[in-house]
Amino acid sequence: MRIPWASWLLAACMGTTINASNILEVDLVFPRNETYAPTEWFPVVFAVQNPERARYLNLGLEYILWNLDDSNDVRPFTHELRWANWTDKNPYLAHEFTGMFRNEGRWKVTWTLMWESCNEYAFENHRDVRNMISNMTSWSTWFTTQSTAPKVDLVAATANKTCLGQYGMAINVTDKTMQVPQGVTWSGGGYTNDTCVVVASSTQTPRPDPCRVDIDKTIVASMEASLKNRLCNWLDPPADCPKDDKNAGQQLAVAGVSCLLAAFGALGFFLM
Ligand SMILES: *[C@@H]1O[C@H](CO)[C@@H](O)[C@H](O)[C@H]1NC(C)=O
Ligand SMILES: *[C@@H]1O[C@H](CO)[C@@H](O)[C@H](O)[C@H]1NC(C)=O
Ligand SMILES: *[C@@H]1O[C@H](CO)[C@@H](O)[C@H](O)[C@H]1NC(C)=O
Ligand SMILES: *[C@@H]1O[C@H](CO)[C@@H](O)[C@H](O)[C@H]1NC(C)=O
Ligand SMILES: *[C@@H]1O[C@H](CO)[C@@H](O)[C@H](O)[C@H]1NC(C)=O
Ligand SMILES: *[C@@H]1O[C@H](CO)[C@@H](O)[C@H](O)[C@H]1NC(C)=O
């Protein structure tokens, strides 16, 4: 079911967000429950607010795009976050462009966030546990593409400070980290030096607020430049690519904004 176009771009450049606090928040920023004009390359954008809180959580983020009018048209995506530099930018943006929405239709995005934290009581009391505390949550958003609708505009879409808050997850990540005991199998340990973090068990978690995330013109430009870079390095590049194919990527990267370079440097491209 995988498509060649599902490659990961992680751009991370940004302005305002939540203040330093315990609260890690992951939101689907775009699309929303709205109607957009069909577009050749459609962005799907997630934001991690307060991302330094994600460092020891082994976050996993997956989503599926569904065509509600054609049950065979289903595409899964995964964001590889283990290599993310969580201290670089706040919020941390993970995005992908997909060619799935070139026609009118009705669509669903189903996304799942997974995280793993210390089993504080068991680890402290040397209980015979083999596992971390694993947790996950899933959300869905529906949207429509229609020729008469407004064009996709990430800047406009994220400019409004009031929006319905049903697109995200807030996790209360404490300051307490622990060494994962021997005998506990944890794939995340390889990325954190076997350090885990305690997630607060308090039942009241704050309400997520994806509307705090602004995507400005600079970010959009960097996303588009990285998309173009990728297209130009494809077998069948668009007509407006720089002539010298070999250096096309480099030229575009140099022309791009510095945060784009940072994203390349830190993360590179993952092509699937
Ligand atoms: C999406 O928005 C429409 C119109 O605003 C509303 O009727 C519908 O209930 C919303 N659907 C979801 C799943 O939020
Ligand atoms: C992560 O980003 C910070 C801030 O930009 C930088 O100082 C640090 O070197 C980066 N870490 C890695 C491993 O790239
Ligand atoms: C999973 O996370 C939610 C929200 O933080 C929390 O209410 C729930 O208790 C957690 N489940 C486990 C097994 O830790
Ligand atoms: C911002 O969102 C509110 C509530 O959803 C809505 O009433 C308002 O029209 C929106 N403003 C703009 C400029 O989109
Ligand atoms: C893991 O330990 C190594 C060596 O002590 C250190 O360089 C690296 O930054 C640590 N990684 C993390 C995620 O703490
Ligand atoms: C997060 O958890 C800590 C420890 O349980 C608690 O003191 C704090 O009030 C919680 N924060 C929020 C915003 O719920």
Coordinates of C-alpha atoms and ligand atoms in Angstrom, one line a residue:
M1 CA 0.0 0.0 0.0
R2 CA 3.0 2.3 0.3
I3 CA 3.5 4.9 -2.4
P4 CA 6.7 6.3 -3.6
W5 CA 5.5 9.7 -2.6
A6 CA 5.4 9.0 1.0
S7 CA 8.7 10.4 2.0
W8 CA 9.3 12.3 5.1
L9 CA 10.2 15.9 5.4
L10 CA 10.5 17.4 8.7
A11 CA 10.7 21.1 8.7
A12 CA 11.0 22.8 12.0
C13 CA 11.0 26.5 12.0
M14 CA 8.6 28.5 14.1
G15 CA 7.3 31.3 16.3
T16 CA 4.8 31.2 19.1
T17 CA 3.9 28.3 21.2
I18 CA 3.1 27.2 24.7
N19 CA 5.5 28.3 27.4
A20 CA 7.9 26.0 29.0
S21 CA 5.8 23.6 31.0
N22 CA 5.3 19.9 31.5
I23 CA 2.8 19.7 28.8
L24 CA 3.8 18.0 25.5
E25 CA 1.2 18.5 22.8
V26 CA 0.9 16.8 19.5
D27 CA -1.7 18.1 17.0
L28 CA -2.8 17.6 13.5
V29 CA -2.5 21.2 12.3
F30 CA -3.6 20.6 8.7
P31 CA -5.9 19.6 7.1
R32 CA -8.9 20.6 9.3
N33 CA -12.5 19.7 9.0
E34 CA -13.0 22.0 6.1
T35 CA -13.3 22.1 2.3
Y36 CA -10.3 22.9 0.1
A37 CA -9.7 23.1 -3.7
P38 CA -8.1 20.0 -5.1
T39 CA -4.4 20.5 -5.4
E40 CA -1.4 18.7 -6.9
W41 CA 0.6 18.4 -3.8
F42 CA -1.4 18.6 -0.6
P43 CA 0.3 19.2 2.7
V44 CA -0.5 17.2 5.9
V45 CA 1.1 18.9 8.9
F46 CA 1.6 17.8 12.5
A47 CA 3.0 20.0 15.2
V48 CA 4.7 19.0 18.4
Q49 CA 4.5 21.8 21.0
N50 CA 7.0 21.9 23.8
P51 CA 9.0 19.2 22.0
E52 CA 11.8 18.9 24.5
R53 CA 9.3 17.0 26.6
A54 CA 9.3 14.3 23.8
R55 CA 12.9 13.4 24.2
Y56 CA 12.5 10.2 26.2
L57 CA 9.1 9.2 25.1
N58 CA 9.9 7.2 22.0
L59 CA 7.0 9.0 20.2
G60 CA 5.4 7.3 17.2
L61 CA 3.2 9.0 14.8
E62 CA 1.2 7.2 12.1
Y63 CA -1.7 8.2 10.0
I64 CA -3.9 6.9 7.2
L65 CA -5.6 8.9 4.5
W66 CA -8.8 7.4 3.3
N67 CA -10.8 8.1 0.2
L68 CA -14.4 7.9 1.5
D69 CA -15.7 7.2 -2.1
D70 CA -13.2 4.5 -3.0
S71 CA -12.3 2.0 -0.4
N72 CA -9.2 0.9 -2.4
D73 CA -7.7 4.3 -2.2
V74 CA -6.1 4.2 1.3
R75 CA -2.6 5.4 2.1
P76 CA -0.7 4.9 5.3
F77 CA 2.1 7.2 6.5
T78 CA 4.6 7.0 9.3
H79 CA 6.7 9.9 10.7
E80 CA 10.1 8.7 11.8
L81 CA 10.6 10.8 14.9
R82 CA 13.3 8.9 16.7
W83 CA 16.1 11.0 15.2
A84 CA 14.3 14.2 15.7
N85 CA 16.2 17.0 17.3
W86 CA 13.7 17.9 20.0
T87 CA 15.6 20.9 21.3
D88 CA 15.9 22.6 18.0
K89 CA 12.6 24.3 17.4
N90 CA 9.3 24.9 19.2
P91 CA 7.0 23.7 17.8
Y92 CA 8.5 20.9 15.9
L93 CA 6.7 20.5 12.6
A94 CA 6.4 17.2 10.7
H95 CA 4.9 17.4 7.3
E96 CA 4.3 15.5 4.1
F97 CA 3.0 16.4 0.7
T98 CA 0.7 13.9 -1.0
G99 CA -0.6 13.7 -4.5
M100 CA -3.7 12.0 -3.3
F101 CA -6.0 15.0 -3.4
R102 CA -5.9 16.1 -7.1
N103 CA -9.6 15.6 -7.6
E104 CA -12.8 16.4 -5.8
G105 CA -13.7 14.0 -3.1
R106 CA -14.4 13.2 0.6
W107 CA -11.6 12.2 2.8
K108 CA -10.7 11.0 6.2
V109 CA -7.4 11.3 8.1
T110 CA -7.0 8.9 11.0
W111 CA -3.9 9.4 13.1
T112 CA -2.4 7.5 16.0
L113 CA 0.1 8.8 18.5
M114 CA 2.1 6.3 20.5
W115 CA 4.4 6.9 23.5
E116 CA 6.2 4.9 26.2
S117 CA 7.1 6.0 29.6
C118 CA 8.7 4.7 32.8
N119 CA 6.7 2.3 35.0
E120 CA 7.7 4.3 38.0
Y121 CA 6.4 2.1 40.8
A122 CA 7.7 -1.1 39.3
F123 CA 11.1 0.2 38.3
E124 CA 11.6 1.7 41.8
N125 CA 10.4 -1.3 43.7
H126 CA 12.3 -3.8 41.5
R127 CA 9.1 -5.5 40.5
D128 CA 9.5 -8.1 37.8
V129 CA 8.2 -6.1 34.9
R130 CA 9.3 -6.6 31.3
N131 CA 7.6 -3.6 29.7
M132 CA 7.4 0.1 29.7
I133 CA 4.1 1.8 30.1
S134 CA 2.8 2.1 26.6
N135 CA 0.0 4.4 25.6
M136 CA -1.6 5.6 22.5
T137 CA -4.4 7.7 21.2
S138 CA -6.2 8.0 17.8
W139 CA -8.1 10.8 16.2
S140 CA -10.0 11.3 13.0
T141 CA -10.6 14.4 10.9
W142 CA -12.7 14.6 7.8
F143 CA -12.4 17.0 4.9
T144 CA -13.6 17.6 1.4
T145 CA -12.0 18.7 -1.8
Q146 CA -14.1 20.7 -4.2
S147 CA -13.1 22.9 -7.1
T148 CA -15.1 25.9 -5.9
A149 CA -13.5 25.9 -2.4
P150 CA -10.6 28.1 -1.4
K151 CA -7.1 27.0 -2.3
V152 CA -5.0 25.3 0.4
D153 CA -3.3 28.1 2.4
L154 CA -1.4 27.0 5.4
V155 CA -0.7 30.6 6.6
A156 CA -4.4 31.5 6.5
A157 CA -5.4 28.2 7.9
T158 CA -3.3 28.6 11.0
A159 CA -3.8 32.4 11.5
N160 CA -7.0 32.1 13.4
K161 CA -6.5 31.8 17.1
T162 CA -9.8 30.3 17.8
C163 CA -10.6 26.9 16.4
L164 CA -12.2 23.7 17.5
G165 CA -9.8 21.8 19.7
Q166 CA -10.4 18.3 18.6
Y167 CA -7.2 17.7 16.8
G168 CA -4.6 16.9 19.4
M169 CA -3.3 15.2 22.4
A170 CA -1.7 16.8 25.5
I171 CA 0.5 14.7 27.7
N172 CA 1.8 15.8 31.1
V173 CA 5.5 14.7 31.1
T174 CA 7.2 15.2 34.4
D175 CA 10.8 16.2 35.1
K176 CA 11.5 12.8 36.5
T177 CA 13.7 10.5 34.3
M178 CA 14.8 7.0 35.3
Q179 CA 17.2 4.4 34.0
V180 CA 15.3 1.6 32.4
P181 CA 16.1 -1.6 34.4
Q182 CA 17.9 -4.5 32.7
G183 CA 15.4 -7.0 31.5
V184 CA 12.9 -4.5 30.3
T185 CA 12.7 -4.7 26.5
W186 CA 12.4 -1.3 25.0
S187 CA 13.1 -0.4 21.4
G188 CA 13.3 3.3 22.4
G189 CA 16.2 2.7 24.8
G190 CA 18.7 2.7 21.9
Y191 CA 17.7 6.3 21.2
T192 CA 17.7 7.6 24.8
N193 CA 20.6 5.7 26.4
D194 CA 17.9 3.7 28.2
T195 CA 16.5 6.7 29.9
C196 CA 12.8 7.0 30.3
V197 CA 10.6 9.7 31.7
V198 CA 7.6 9.5 34.0
V199 CA 4.3 10.7 32.7
A200 CA 1.9 12.2 35.3
S201 CA -1.0 10.0 36.0
S202 CA -3.3 12.9 36.9
T203 CA -6.6 12.4 35.2
Q204 CA -7.0 16.0 34.2
T205 CA -4.9 16.8 31.2
P206 CA -5.1 20.2 29.7
R207 CA -7.1 20.8 26.6
P208 CA -5.0 20.6 23.5
D209 CA -4.9 23.8 21.4
P210 CA -3.6 23.4 17.9
C211 CA -4.5 27.0 17.2
R212 CA -1.5 28.2 19.0
V213 CA 0.6 26.9 16.1
D214 CA 1.2 29.4 13.4
I215 CA 2.7 28.5 10.1
D216 CA 4.2 31.5 8.5
K217 CA 5.3 32.3 5.0
T218 CA 8.9 31.4 5.7
I219 CA 7.9 27.9 6.8
V220 CA 5.6 27.4 3.8
A221 CA 8.4 28.5 1.5
S222 CA 10.8 26.1 3.1
M223 CA 8.3 23.2 2.8
E224 CA 7.7 24.1 -0.8
A225 CA 11.4 24.4 -1.6
S226 CA 12.0 20.9 -0.1
L227 CA 9.1 19.5 -2.1
K228 CA 10.5 21.0 -5.3
N229 CA 13.9 19.7 -4.4
R230 CA 12.5 16.3 -4.2
L231 CA 10.5 16.5 -7.4
C232 CA 13.6 17.7 -9.2
N233 CA 15.5 14.8 -8.1
W234 CA 12.8 12.4 -9.2
L235 CA 13.1 10.4 -12.5
D236 CA 10.5 12.6 -14.2
P237 CA 11.3 16.1 -12.9
P238 CA 9.0 19.1 -13.6
A239 CA 10.0 21.5 -16.4
D240 CA 11.0 24.4 -14.1
C241 CA 13.9 22.5 -12.3
P242 CA 17.4 23.9 -12.4
K243 CA 19.2 22.6 -15.5
D244 CA 22.1 20.9 -13.8
D245 CA 20.4 18.0 -12.3
K246 CA 23.3 16.9 -10.3
N247 CA 23.5 20.1 -8.3
A248 CA 19.8 20.9 -8.4
G249 CA 19.3 19.8 -4.8
Q250 CA 22.2 21.8 -3.6
Q251 CA 21.2 25.0 -5.4
L252 CA 17.7 24.9 -4.1
A253 CA 18.9 24.2 -0.6
V254 CA 21.3 27.1 -0.8
A255 CA 18.5 29.3 -2.1
G256 CA 16.2 28.2 0.6
V257 CA 15.9 29.6 4.1
S258 CA 18.3 28.6 6.8
C259 CA 15.7 26.5 8.7
L260 CA 15.4 24.4 5.6
L261 CA 19.1 23.8 5.8
A262 CA 18.8 22.9 9.4
A263 CA 16.0 20.4 8.6
F264 CA 18.2 18.8 5.9
G265 CA 21.2 18.7 8.1
A266 CA 19.5 17.3 11.1
L267 CA 17.2 14.9 9.5
G268 CA 17.9 14.3 5.8
F269 CA 15.3 12.7 3.7
F270 CA 13.6 9.4 4.3
L271 CA 12.2 8.0 1.2
M272 CA 9.8 5.1 1.4
Ligands
LIG1 C1 -17.1 19.1 10.3 O1 -17.7 20.4 10.0 C2 -19.0 20.3 9.6 C3 -19.5 21.7 9.3 O2 -18.9 22.7 10.1 C4 -19.9 19.8 10.8 O3 -21.2 19.7 10.4 C5 -19.3 18.4 11.1 O4 -20.0 17.8 12.2 C6 -17.9 18.4 11.4 N1 -17.4 17.0 11.5 C7 -16.5 16.6 12.4 C8 -16.2 15.2 12.4 O5 -16.1 17.4 13.2
LIG2 C1 19.8 20.2 18.1 O1 19.5 21.6 17.9 C2 20.2 22.5 18.8 C3 19.6 23.9 18.6 O2 19.5 24.2 17.3 C4 21.7 22.4 18.5 O3 22.4 23.2 19.4 C5 22.1 20.9 18.7 O4 23.4 20.8 18.3 C6 21.3 20.0 17.8 N1 21.6 18.6 18.2 C7 21.9 17.7 17.3 C8 22.2 16.4 17.8 O5 21.9 18.0 16.1
LIG3 C1 -2.7 7.0 28.7 O1 -2.7 8.4 28.7 C2 -3.9 9.0 29.1 C3 -3.8 10.5 28.9 O2 -2.6 11.0 29.4 C4 -4.1 8.6 30.6 O3 -5.4 9.2 31.0 C5 -4.1 7.1 30.8 O4 -4.2 6.8 32.1 C6 -2.9 6.6 30.2 N1 -2.9 5.1 30.2 C7 -1.9 4.4 30.8 C8 -2.1 3.0 30.7 O5 -1.0 5.0 31.3
LIG4 C1 -12.0 32.1 13.3 O1 -12.7 31.0 13.9 C2 -13.9 31.4 14.4 C3 -14.5 30.2 15.2 O2 -14.4 29.0 14.5 C4 -14.8 31.9 13.3 O3 -16.1 32.3 13.8 C5 -14.1 33.0 12.5 O4 -14.9 33.3 11.4 C6 -12.7 32.6 12.1 N1 -12.1 33.8 11.5 C7 -11.4 33.7 10.3 C8 -10.8 34.9 9.9 O5 -11.4 32.6 9.7
LIG5 C1 23.9 9.0 25.3 O1 25.3 8.9 25.8 C2 26.3 9.4 24.9 C3 27.6 9.1 25.6 O2 27.6 9.3 26.9 C4 26.0 10.8 24.7 O3 27.0 11.3 23.8 C5 24.7 11.0 24.1 O4 24.4 12.4 23.9 C6 23.6 10.4 24.9 N1 22.3 10.5 24.2 C7 21.2 10.9 24.8 C8 20.0 10.9 24.0 O5 21.2 11.3 26.0
LIG6 C1 1.2 17.7 35.6 O1 1.5 16.7 36.6 C2 2.1 17.2 37.7 C3 2.5 16.0 38.6 O2 1.4 15.2 38.8 C4 1.1 18.1 38.4 O3 1.7 18.7 39.6 C5 0.7 19.3 37.4 O4 -0.3 20.1 38.0 C6 0.2 18.7 36.1 N1 0.0 19.8 35.2 C7 -1.1 20.0 34.5 C8 -1.2 21.2 33.7 O5 -2.0 19.2 34.7

